[in-house]
Coordinates of N, CA, C and O in Angstrom, one line a residue:
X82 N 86.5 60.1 93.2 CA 87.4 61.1 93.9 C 87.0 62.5 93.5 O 86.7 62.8 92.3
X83 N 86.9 63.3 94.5 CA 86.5 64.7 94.6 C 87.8 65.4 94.7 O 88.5 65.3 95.7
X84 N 88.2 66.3 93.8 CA 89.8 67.7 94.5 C 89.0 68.9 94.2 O 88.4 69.4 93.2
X85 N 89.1 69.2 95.7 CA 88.8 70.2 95.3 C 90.3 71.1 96.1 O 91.1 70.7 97.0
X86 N 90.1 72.4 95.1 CA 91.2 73.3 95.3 C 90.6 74.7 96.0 O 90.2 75.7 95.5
X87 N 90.7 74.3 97.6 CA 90.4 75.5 98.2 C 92.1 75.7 99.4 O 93.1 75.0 99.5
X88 N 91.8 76.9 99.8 CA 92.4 77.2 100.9 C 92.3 76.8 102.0 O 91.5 77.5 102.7
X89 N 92.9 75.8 102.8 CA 92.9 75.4 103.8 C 93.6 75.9 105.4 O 94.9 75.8 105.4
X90 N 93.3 76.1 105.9 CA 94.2 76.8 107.0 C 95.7 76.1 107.4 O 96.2 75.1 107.9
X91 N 96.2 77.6 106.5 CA 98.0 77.3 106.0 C 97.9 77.0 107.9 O 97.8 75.8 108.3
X92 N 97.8 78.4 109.1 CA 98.7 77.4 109.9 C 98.3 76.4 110.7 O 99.0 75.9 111.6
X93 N 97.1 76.0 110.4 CA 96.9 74.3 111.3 C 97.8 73.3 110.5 O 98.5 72.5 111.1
X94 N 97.7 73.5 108.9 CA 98.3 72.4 108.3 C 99.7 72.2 109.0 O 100.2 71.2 109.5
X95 N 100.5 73.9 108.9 CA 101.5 73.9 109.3 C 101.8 73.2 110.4 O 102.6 72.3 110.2
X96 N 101.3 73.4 111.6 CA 101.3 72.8 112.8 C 101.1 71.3 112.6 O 101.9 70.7 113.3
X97 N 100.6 70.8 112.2 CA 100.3 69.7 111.8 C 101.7 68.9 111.2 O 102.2 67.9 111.7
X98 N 102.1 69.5 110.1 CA 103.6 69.4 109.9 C 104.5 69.4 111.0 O 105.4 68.6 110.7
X99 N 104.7 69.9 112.1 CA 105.9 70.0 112.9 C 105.7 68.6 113.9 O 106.4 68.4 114.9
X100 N 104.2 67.6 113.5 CA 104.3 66.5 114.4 C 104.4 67.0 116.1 O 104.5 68.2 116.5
X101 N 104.1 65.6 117.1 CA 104.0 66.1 118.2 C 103.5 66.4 119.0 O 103.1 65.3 119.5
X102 N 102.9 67.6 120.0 CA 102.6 68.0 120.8 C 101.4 68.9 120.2 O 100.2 68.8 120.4
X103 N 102.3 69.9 119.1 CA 101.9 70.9 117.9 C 101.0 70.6 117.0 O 100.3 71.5 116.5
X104 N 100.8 69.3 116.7 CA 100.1 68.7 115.6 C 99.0 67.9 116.2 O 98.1 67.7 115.5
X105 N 98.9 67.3 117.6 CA 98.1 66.5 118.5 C 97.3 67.8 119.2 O 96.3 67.4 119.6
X106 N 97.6 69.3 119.4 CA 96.6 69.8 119.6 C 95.3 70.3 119.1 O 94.4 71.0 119.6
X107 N 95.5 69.9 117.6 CA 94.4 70.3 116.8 C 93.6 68.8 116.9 O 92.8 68.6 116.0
X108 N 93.7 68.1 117.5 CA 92.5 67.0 117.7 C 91.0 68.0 118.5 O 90.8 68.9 119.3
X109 N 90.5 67.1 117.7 CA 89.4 68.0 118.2 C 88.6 66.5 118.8 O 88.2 65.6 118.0
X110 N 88.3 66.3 120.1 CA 87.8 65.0 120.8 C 86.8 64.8 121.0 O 87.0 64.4 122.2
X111 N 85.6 64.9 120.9 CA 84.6 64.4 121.9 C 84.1 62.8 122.6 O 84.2 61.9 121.9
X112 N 83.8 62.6 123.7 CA 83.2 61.4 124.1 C 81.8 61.6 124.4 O 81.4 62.5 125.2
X113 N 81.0 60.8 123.9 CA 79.4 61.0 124.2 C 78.7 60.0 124.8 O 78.4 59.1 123.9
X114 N 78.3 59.7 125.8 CA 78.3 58.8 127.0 C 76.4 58.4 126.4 O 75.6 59.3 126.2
X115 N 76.3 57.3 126.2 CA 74.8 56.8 125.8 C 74.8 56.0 127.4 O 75.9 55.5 127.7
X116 N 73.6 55.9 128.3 CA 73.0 55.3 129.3 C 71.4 54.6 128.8 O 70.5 55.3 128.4
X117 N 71.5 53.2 128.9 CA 70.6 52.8 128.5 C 70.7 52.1 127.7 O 71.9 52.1 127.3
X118 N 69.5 50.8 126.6 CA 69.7 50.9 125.6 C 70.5 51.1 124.6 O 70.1 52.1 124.0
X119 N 71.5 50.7 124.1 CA 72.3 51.1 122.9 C 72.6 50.1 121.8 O 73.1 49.0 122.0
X120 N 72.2 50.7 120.3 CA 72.4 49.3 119.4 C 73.4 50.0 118.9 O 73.4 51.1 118.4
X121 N 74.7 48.9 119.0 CA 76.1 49.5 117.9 C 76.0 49.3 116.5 O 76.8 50.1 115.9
X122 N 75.3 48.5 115.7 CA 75.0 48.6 114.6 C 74.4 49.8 114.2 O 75.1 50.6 113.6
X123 N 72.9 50.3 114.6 CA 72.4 51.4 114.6 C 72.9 52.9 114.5 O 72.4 53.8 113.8
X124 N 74.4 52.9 115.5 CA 74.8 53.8 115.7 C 75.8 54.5 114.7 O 76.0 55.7 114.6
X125 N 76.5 52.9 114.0 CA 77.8 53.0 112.9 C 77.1 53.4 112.1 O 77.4 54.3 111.3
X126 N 75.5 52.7 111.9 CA 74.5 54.0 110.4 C 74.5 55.2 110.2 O 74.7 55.9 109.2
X127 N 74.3 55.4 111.7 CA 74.1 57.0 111.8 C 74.7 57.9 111.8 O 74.4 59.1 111.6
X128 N 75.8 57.2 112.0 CA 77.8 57.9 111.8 C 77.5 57.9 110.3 O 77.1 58.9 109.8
X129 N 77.7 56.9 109.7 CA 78.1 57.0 108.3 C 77.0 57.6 107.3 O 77.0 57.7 106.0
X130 N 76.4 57.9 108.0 CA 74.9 59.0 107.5 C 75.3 60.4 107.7 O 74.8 61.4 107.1
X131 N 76.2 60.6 108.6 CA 76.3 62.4 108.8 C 77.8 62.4 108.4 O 78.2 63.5 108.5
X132 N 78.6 61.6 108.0 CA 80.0 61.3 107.5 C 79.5 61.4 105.7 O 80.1 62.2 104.9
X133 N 78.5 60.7 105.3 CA 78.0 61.2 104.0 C 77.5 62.5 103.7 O 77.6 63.0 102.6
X134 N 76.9 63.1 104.8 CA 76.2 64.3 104.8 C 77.4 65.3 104.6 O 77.4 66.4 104.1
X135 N 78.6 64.6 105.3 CA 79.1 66.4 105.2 C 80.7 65.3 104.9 O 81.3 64.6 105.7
X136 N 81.0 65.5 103.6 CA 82.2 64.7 102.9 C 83.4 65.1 103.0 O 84.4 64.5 102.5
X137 N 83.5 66.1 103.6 CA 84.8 67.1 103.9 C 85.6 66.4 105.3 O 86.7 66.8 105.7
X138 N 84.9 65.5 105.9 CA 84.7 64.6 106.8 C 86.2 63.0 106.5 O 86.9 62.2 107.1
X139 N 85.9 63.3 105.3 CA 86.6 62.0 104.6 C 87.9 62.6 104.0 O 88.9 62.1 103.5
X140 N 87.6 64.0 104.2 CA 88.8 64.6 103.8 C 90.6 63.9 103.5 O 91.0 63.3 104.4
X141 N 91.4 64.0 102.6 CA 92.6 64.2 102.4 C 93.4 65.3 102.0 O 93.1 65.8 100.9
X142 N 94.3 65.9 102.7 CA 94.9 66.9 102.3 C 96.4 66.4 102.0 O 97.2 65.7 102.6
X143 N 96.5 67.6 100.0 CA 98.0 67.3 99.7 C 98.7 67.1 100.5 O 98.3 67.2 101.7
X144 N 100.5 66.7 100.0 CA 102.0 67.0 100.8 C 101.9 68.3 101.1 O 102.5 68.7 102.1
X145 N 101.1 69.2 100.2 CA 102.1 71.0 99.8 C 100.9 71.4 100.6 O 101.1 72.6 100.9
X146 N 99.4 71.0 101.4 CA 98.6 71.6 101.6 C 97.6 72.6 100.9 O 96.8 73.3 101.4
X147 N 97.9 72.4 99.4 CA 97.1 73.5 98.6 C 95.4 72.8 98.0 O 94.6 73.4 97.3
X148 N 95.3 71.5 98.4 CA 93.8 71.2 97.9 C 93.6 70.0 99.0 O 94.4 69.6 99.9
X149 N 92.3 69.4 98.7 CA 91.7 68.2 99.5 C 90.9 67.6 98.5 O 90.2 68.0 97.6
X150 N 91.1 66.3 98.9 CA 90.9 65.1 98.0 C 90.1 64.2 99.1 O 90.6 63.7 100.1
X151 N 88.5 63.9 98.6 CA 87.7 62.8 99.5 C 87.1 61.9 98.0 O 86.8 62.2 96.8
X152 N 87.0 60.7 98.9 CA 86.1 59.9 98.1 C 84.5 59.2 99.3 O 84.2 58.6 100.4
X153 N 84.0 59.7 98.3 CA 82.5 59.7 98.4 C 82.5 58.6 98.5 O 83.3 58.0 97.8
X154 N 81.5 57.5 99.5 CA 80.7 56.8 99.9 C 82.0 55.8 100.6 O 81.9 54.6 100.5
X155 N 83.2 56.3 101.2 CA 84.3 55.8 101.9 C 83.6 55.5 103.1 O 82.8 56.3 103.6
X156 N 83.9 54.2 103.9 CA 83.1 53.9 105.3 C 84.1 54.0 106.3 O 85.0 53.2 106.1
X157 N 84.1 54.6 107.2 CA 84.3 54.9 108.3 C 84.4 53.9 109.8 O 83.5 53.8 110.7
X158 N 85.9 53.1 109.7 CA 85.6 52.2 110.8 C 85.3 52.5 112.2 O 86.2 53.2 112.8
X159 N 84.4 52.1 112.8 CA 84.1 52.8 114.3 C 84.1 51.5 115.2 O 83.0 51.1 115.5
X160 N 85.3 50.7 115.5 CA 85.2 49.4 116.1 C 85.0 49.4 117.6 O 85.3 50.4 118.3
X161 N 84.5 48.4 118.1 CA 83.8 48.1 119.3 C 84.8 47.9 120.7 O 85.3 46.7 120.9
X162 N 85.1 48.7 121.5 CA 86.2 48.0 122.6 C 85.1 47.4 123.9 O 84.2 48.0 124.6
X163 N 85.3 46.4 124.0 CA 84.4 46.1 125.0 C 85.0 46.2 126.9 O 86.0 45.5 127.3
X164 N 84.4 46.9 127.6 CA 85.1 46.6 128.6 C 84.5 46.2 130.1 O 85.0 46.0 131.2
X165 N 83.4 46.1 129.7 CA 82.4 45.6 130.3 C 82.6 43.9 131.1 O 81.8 43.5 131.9
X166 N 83.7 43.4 130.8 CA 84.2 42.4 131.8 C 85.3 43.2 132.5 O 86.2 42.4 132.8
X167 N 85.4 44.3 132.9 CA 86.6 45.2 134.1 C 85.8 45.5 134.9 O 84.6 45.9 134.8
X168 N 86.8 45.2 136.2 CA 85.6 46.3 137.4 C 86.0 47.3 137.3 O 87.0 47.9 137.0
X169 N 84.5 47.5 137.8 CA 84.4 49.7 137.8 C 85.8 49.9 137.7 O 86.3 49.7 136.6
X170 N 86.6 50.3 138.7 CA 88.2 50.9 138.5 C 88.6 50.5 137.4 O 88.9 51.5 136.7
X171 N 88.5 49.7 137.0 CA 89.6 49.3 135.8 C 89.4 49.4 134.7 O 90.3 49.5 133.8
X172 N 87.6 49.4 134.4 CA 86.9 49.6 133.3 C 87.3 51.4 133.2 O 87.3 52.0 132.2
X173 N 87.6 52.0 134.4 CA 87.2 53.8 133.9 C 88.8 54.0 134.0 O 89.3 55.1 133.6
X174 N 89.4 53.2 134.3 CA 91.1 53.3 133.9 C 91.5 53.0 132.4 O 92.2 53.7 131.8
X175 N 90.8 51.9 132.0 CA 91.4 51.7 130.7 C 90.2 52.6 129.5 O 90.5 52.8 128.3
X176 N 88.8 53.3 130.1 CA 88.4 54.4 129.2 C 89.7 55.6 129.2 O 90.3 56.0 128.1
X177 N 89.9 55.9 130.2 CA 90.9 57.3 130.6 C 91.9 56.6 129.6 O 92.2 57.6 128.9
X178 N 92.5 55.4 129.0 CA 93.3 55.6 128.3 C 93.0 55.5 127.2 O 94.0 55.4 126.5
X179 N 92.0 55.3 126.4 CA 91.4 55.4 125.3 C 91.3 56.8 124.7 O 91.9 57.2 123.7
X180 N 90.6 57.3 125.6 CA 90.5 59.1 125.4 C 91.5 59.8 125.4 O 91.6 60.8 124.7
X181 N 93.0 59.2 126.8 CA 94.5 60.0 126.1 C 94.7 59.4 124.7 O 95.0 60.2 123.8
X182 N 94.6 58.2 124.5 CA 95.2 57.7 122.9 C 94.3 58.8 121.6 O 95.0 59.5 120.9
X183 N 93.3 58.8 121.5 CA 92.6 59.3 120.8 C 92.8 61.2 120.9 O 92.5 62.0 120.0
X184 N 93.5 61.4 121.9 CA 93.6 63.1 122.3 C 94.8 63.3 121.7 O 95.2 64.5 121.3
X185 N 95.9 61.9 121.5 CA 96.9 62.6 121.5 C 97.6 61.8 119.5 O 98.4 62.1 118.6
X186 N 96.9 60.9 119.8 CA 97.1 60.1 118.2 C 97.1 61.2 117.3 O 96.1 61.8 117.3
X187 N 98.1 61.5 116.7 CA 98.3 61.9 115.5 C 97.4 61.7 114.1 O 97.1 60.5 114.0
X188 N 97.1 62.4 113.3 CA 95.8 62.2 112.3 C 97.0 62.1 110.9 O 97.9 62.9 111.1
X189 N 97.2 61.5 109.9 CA 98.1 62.2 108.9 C 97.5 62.4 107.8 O 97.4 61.6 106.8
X190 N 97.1 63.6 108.2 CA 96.6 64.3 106.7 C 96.8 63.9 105.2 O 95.9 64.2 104.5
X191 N 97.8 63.3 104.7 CA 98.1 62.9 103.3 C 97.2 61.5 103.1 O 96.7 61.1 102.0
X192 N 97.2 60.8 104.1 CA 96.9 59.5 104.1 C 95.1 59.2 104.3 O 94.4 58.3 103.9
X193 N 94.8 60.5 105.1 CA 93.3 60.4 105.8 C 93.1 58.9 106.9 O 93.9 58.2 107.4
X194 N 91.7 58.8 106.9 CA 91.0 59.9 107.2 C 91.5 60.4 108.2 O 92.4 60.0 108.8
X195 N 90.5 61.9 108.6 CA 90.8 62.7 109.1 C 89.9 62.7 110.7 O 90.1 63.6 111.5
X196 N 89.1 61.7 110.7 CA 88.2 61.3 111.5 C 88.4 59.8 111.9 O 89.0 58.9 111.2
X197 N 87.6 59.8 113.4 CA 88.2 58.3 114.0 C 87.1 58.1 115.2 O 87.1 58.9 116.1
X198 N 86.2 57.2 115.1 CA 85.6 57.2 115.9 C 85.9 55.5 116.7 O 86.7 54.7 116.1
X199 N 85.3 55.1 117.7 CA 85.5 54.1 118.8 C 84.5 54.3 119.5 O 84.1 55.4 119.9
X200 N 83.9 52.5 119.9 CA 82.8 52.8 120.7 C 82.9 51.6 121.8 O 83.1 50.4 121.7
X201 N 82.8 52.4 122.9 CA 83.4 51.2 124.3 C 82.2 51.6 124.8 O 81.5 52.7 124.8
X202 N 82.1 50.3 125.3 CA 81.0 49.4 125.9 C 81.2 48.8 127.3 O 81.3 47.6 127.5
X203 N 81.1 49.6 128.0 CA 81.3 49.8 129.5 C 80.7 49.1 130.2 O 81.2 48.8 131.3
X204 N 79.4 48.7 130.0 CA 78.2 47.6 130.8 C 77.3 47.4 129.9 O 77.4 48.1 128.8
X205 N 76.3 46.6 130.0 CA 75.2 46.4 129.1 C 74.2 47.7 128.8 O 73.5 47.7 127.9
X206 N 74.3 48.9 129.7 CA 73.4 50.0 129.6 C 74.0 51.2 129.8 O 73.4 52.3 130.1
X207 N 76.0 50.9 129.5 CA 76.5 52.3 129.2 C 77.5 52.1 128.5 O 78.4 51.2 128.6
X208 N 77.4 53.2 127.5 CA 78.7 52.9 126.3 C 79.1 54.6 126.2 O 78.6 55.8 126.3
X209 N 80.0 54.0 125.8 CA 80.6 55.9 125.7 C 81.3 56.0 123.9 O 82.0 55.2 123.4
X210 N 80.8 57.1 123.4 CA 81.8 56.8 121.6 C 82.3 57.7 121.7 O 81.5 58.6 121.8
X211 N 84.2 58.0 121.7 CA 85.0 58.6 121.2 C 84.6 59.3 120.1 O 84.5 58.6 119.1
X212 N 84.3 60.3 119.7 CA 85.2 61.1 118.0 C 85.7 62.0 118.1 O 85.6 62.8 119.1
X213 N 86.6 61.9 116.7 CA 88.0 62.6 117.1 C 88.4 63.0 115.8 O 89.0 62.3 115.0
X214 N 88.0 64.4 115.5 CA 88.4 64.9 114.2 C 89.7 66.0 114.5 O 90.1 66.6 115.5
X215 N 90.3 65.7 113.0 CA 91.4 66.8 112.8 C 90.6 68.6 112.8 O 89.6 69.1 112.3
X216 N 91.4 69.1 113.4 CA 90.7 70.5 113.5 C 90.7 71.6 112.1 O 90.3 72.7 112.0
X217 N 91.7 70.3 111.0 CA 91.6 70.9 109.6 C 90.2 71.3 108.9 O 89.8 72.1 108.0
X218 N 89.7 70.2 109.8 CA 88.0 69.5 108.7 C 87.1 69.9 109.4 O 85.9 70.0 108.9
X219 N 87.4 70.3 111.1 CA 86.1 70.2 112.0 C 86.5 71.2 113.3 O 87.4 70.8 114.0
X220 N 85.9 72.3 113.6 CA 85.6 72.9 114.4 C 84.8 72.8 115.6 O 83.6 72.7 115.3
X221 N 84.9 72.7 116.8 CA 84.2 73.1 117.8 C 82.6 73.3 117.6 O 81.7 72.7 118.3
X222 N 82.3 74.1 116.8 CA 80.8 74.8 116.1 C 80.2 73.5 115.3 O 79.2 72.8 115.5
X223 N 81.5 73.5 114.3 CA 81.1 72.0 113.2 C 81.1 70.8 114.3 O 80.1 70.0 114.1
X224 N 81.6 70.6 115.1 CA 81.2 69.4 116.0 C 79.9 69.2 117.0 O 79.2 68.2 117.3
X225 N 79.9 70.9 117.2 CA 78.3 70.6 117.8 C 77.2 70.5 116.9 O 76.3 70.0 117.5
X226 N 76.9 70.9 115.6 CA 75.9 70.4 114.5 C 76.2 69.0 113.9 O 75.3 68.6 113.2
X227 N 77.4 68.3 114.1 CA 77.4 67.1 114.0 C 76.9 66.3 114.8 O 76.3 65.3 114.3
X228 N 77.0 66.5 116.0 CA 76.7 65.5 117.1 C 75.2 65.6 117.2 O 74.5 64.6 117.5
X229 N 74.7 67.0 117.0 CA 72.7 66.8 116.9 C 72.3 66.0 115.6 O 71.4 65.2 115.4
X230 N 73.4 66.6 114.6 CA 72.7 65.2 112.9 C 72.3 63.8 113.7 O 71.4 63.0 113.8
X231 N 73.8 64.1 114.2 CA 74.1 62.2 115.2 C 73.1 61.5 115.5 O 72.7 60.4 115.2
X232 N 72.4 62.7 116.5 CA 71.8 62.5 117.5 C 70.6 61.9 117.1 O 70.1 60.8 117.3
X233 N 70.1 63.1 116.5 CA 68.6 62.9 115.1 C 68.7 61.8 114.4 O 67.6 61.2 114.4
X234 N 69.7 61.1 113.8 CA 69.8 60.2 112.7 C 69.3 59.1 113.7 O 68.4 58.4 113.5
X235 N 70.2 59.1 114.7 CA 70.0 57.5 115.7 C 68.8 57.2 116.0 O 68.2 56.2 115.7
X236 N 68.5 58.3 116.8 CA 66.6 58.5 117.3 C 66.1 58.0 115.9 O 65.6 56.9 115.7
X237 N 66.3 58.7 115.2 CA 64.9 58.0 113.7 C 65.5 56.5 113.7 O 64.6 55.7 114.1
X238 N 66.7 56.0 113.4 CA 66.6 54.8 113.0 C 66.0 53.9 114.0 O 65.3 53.0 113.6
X239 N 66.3 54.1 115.1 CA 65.8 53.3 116.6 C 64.5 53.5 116.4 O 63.7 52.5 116.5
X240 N 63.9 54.8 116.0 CA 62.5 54.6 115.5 C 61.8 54.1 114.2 O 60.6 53.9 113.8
X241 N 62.9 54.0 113.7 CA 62.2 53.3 111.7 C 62.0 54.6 111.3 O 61.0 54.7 110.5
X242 N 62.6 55.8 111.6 CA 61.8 57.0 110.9 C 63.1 57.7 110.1 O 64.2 57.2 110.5
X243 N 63.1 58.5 109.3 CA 64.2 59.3 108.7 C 63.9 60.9 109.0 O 63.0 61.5 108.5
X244 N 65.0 61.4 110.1 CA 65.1 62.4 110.1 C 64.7 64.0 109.5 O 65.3 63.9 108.5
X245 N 64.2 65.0 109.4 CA 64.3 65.8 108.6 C 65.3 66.7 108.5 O 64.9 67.8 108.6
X246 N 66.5 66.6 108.4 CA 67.5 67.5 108.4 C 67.6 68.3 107.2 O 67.5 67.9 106.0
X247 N 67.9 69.9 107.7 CA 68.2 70.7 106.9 C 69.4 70.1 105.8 O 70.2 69.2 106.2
X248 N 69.5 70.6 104.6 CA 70.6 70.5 103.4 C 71.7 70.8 104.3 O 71.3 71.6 105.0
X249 N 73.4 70.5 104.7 CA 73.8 70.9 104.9 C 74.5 71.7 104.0 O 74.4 71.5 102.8
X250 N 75.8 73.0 104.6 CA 76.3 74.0 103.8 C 77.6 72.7 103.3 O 77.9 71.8 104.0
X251 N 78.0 72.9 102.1 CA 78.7 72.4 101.8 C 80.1 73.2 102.1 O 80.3 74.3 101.7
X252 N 81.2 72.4 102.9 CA 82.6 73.2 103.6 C 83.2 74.5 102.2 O 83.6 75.6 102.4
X253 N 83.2 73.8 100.9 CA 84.0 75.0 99.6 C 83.2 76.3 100.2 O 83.7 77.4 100.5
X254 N 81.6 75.9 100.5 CA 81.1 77.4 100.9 C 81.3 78.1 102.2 O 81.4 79.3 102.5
X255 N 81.4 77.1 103.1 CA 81.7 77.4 104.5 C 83.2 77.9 104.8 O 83.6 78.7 105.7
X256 N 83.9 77.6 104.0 CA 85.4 77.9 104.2 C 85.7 79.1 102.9 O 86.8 79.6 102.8

């Protein structure tokens, strides 16, 4: 277990506190649509390769909001919805409710994690993966340098190769 004692943004936590509407708009969502080819094993690596890379990811935050608490080498469930026996309509009706559940699911901070990924499998050569971080841990900015680690890590493993990514900043320095 890691505490570290930084300042966390009093008013997201706050908002986050008042549950709701208030606390569901700091989801921060992406869906990232793979066409073609896709190994789900592969992909849960590559998650838990840029989830190790940047640990603030695994984040817990106190009751009082004054520190965060992660434990290193914690794995990250990213389970499989298959929907690939729906037709078209029905298969992009029950994504549409995946993506409200995930937009609007509440995260709770004390309990962690603070991240949630899901990976639906829409036909044999299109899958789409949910992730859905608290906007305590992950920004817009921080989401788009995750999703290229993502991106990188997959490509090498699909190729047998290991990425060269820069060191990432560690968040105590970023924040």
């Amino acid at each position: 277990i890691v505490l570290i004692h930084e300042t966390i943004s009093f008013e997201v936590w706050l908002a986050a506190q008042m549950g709701g509407n208030a606390a569901a708009a700091y989801n921060e969502s992406l869906n990232l649509q793979f066409r073609g080819a896709f190994d789900v094993e592969l992909f849960r690596a590559a998650a838990q390769q840029v989830i190790q890379r940047h640990p603030i990811l695994l984040a817990k935050i106190s009751p009082d909001g004054q520190w965060q608490e992660f434990r290193l080498g914690t794995q990250v469930n990213a389970p499989l919805i298959d929907l690939g026996s729906y037709s078209e309509p029905e298969s992009g009706r029950q994504l549409a409710a995946v993506l409200e559940q995930e937009a609007s699911e509440l995260f709770d901070l004390v309990s962690g994690p603070l991240i949630r990924m899901k990976i639906v499998r829409m036909s044999d050569d299109h899958h789409v993966v949910v992730w859905t971080a608290h906007h305590i841990i992950c920004d817009g900015w921080s989401a788009g340098l995750l999703v290229s680690e993502l991106a990188a890590i997959y490509s090498g493993l699909r190729q047998d190769l290991q990425p060269a990514l820069e060191t990432p900043i560690p968040f105590s320095e970023y924040a």
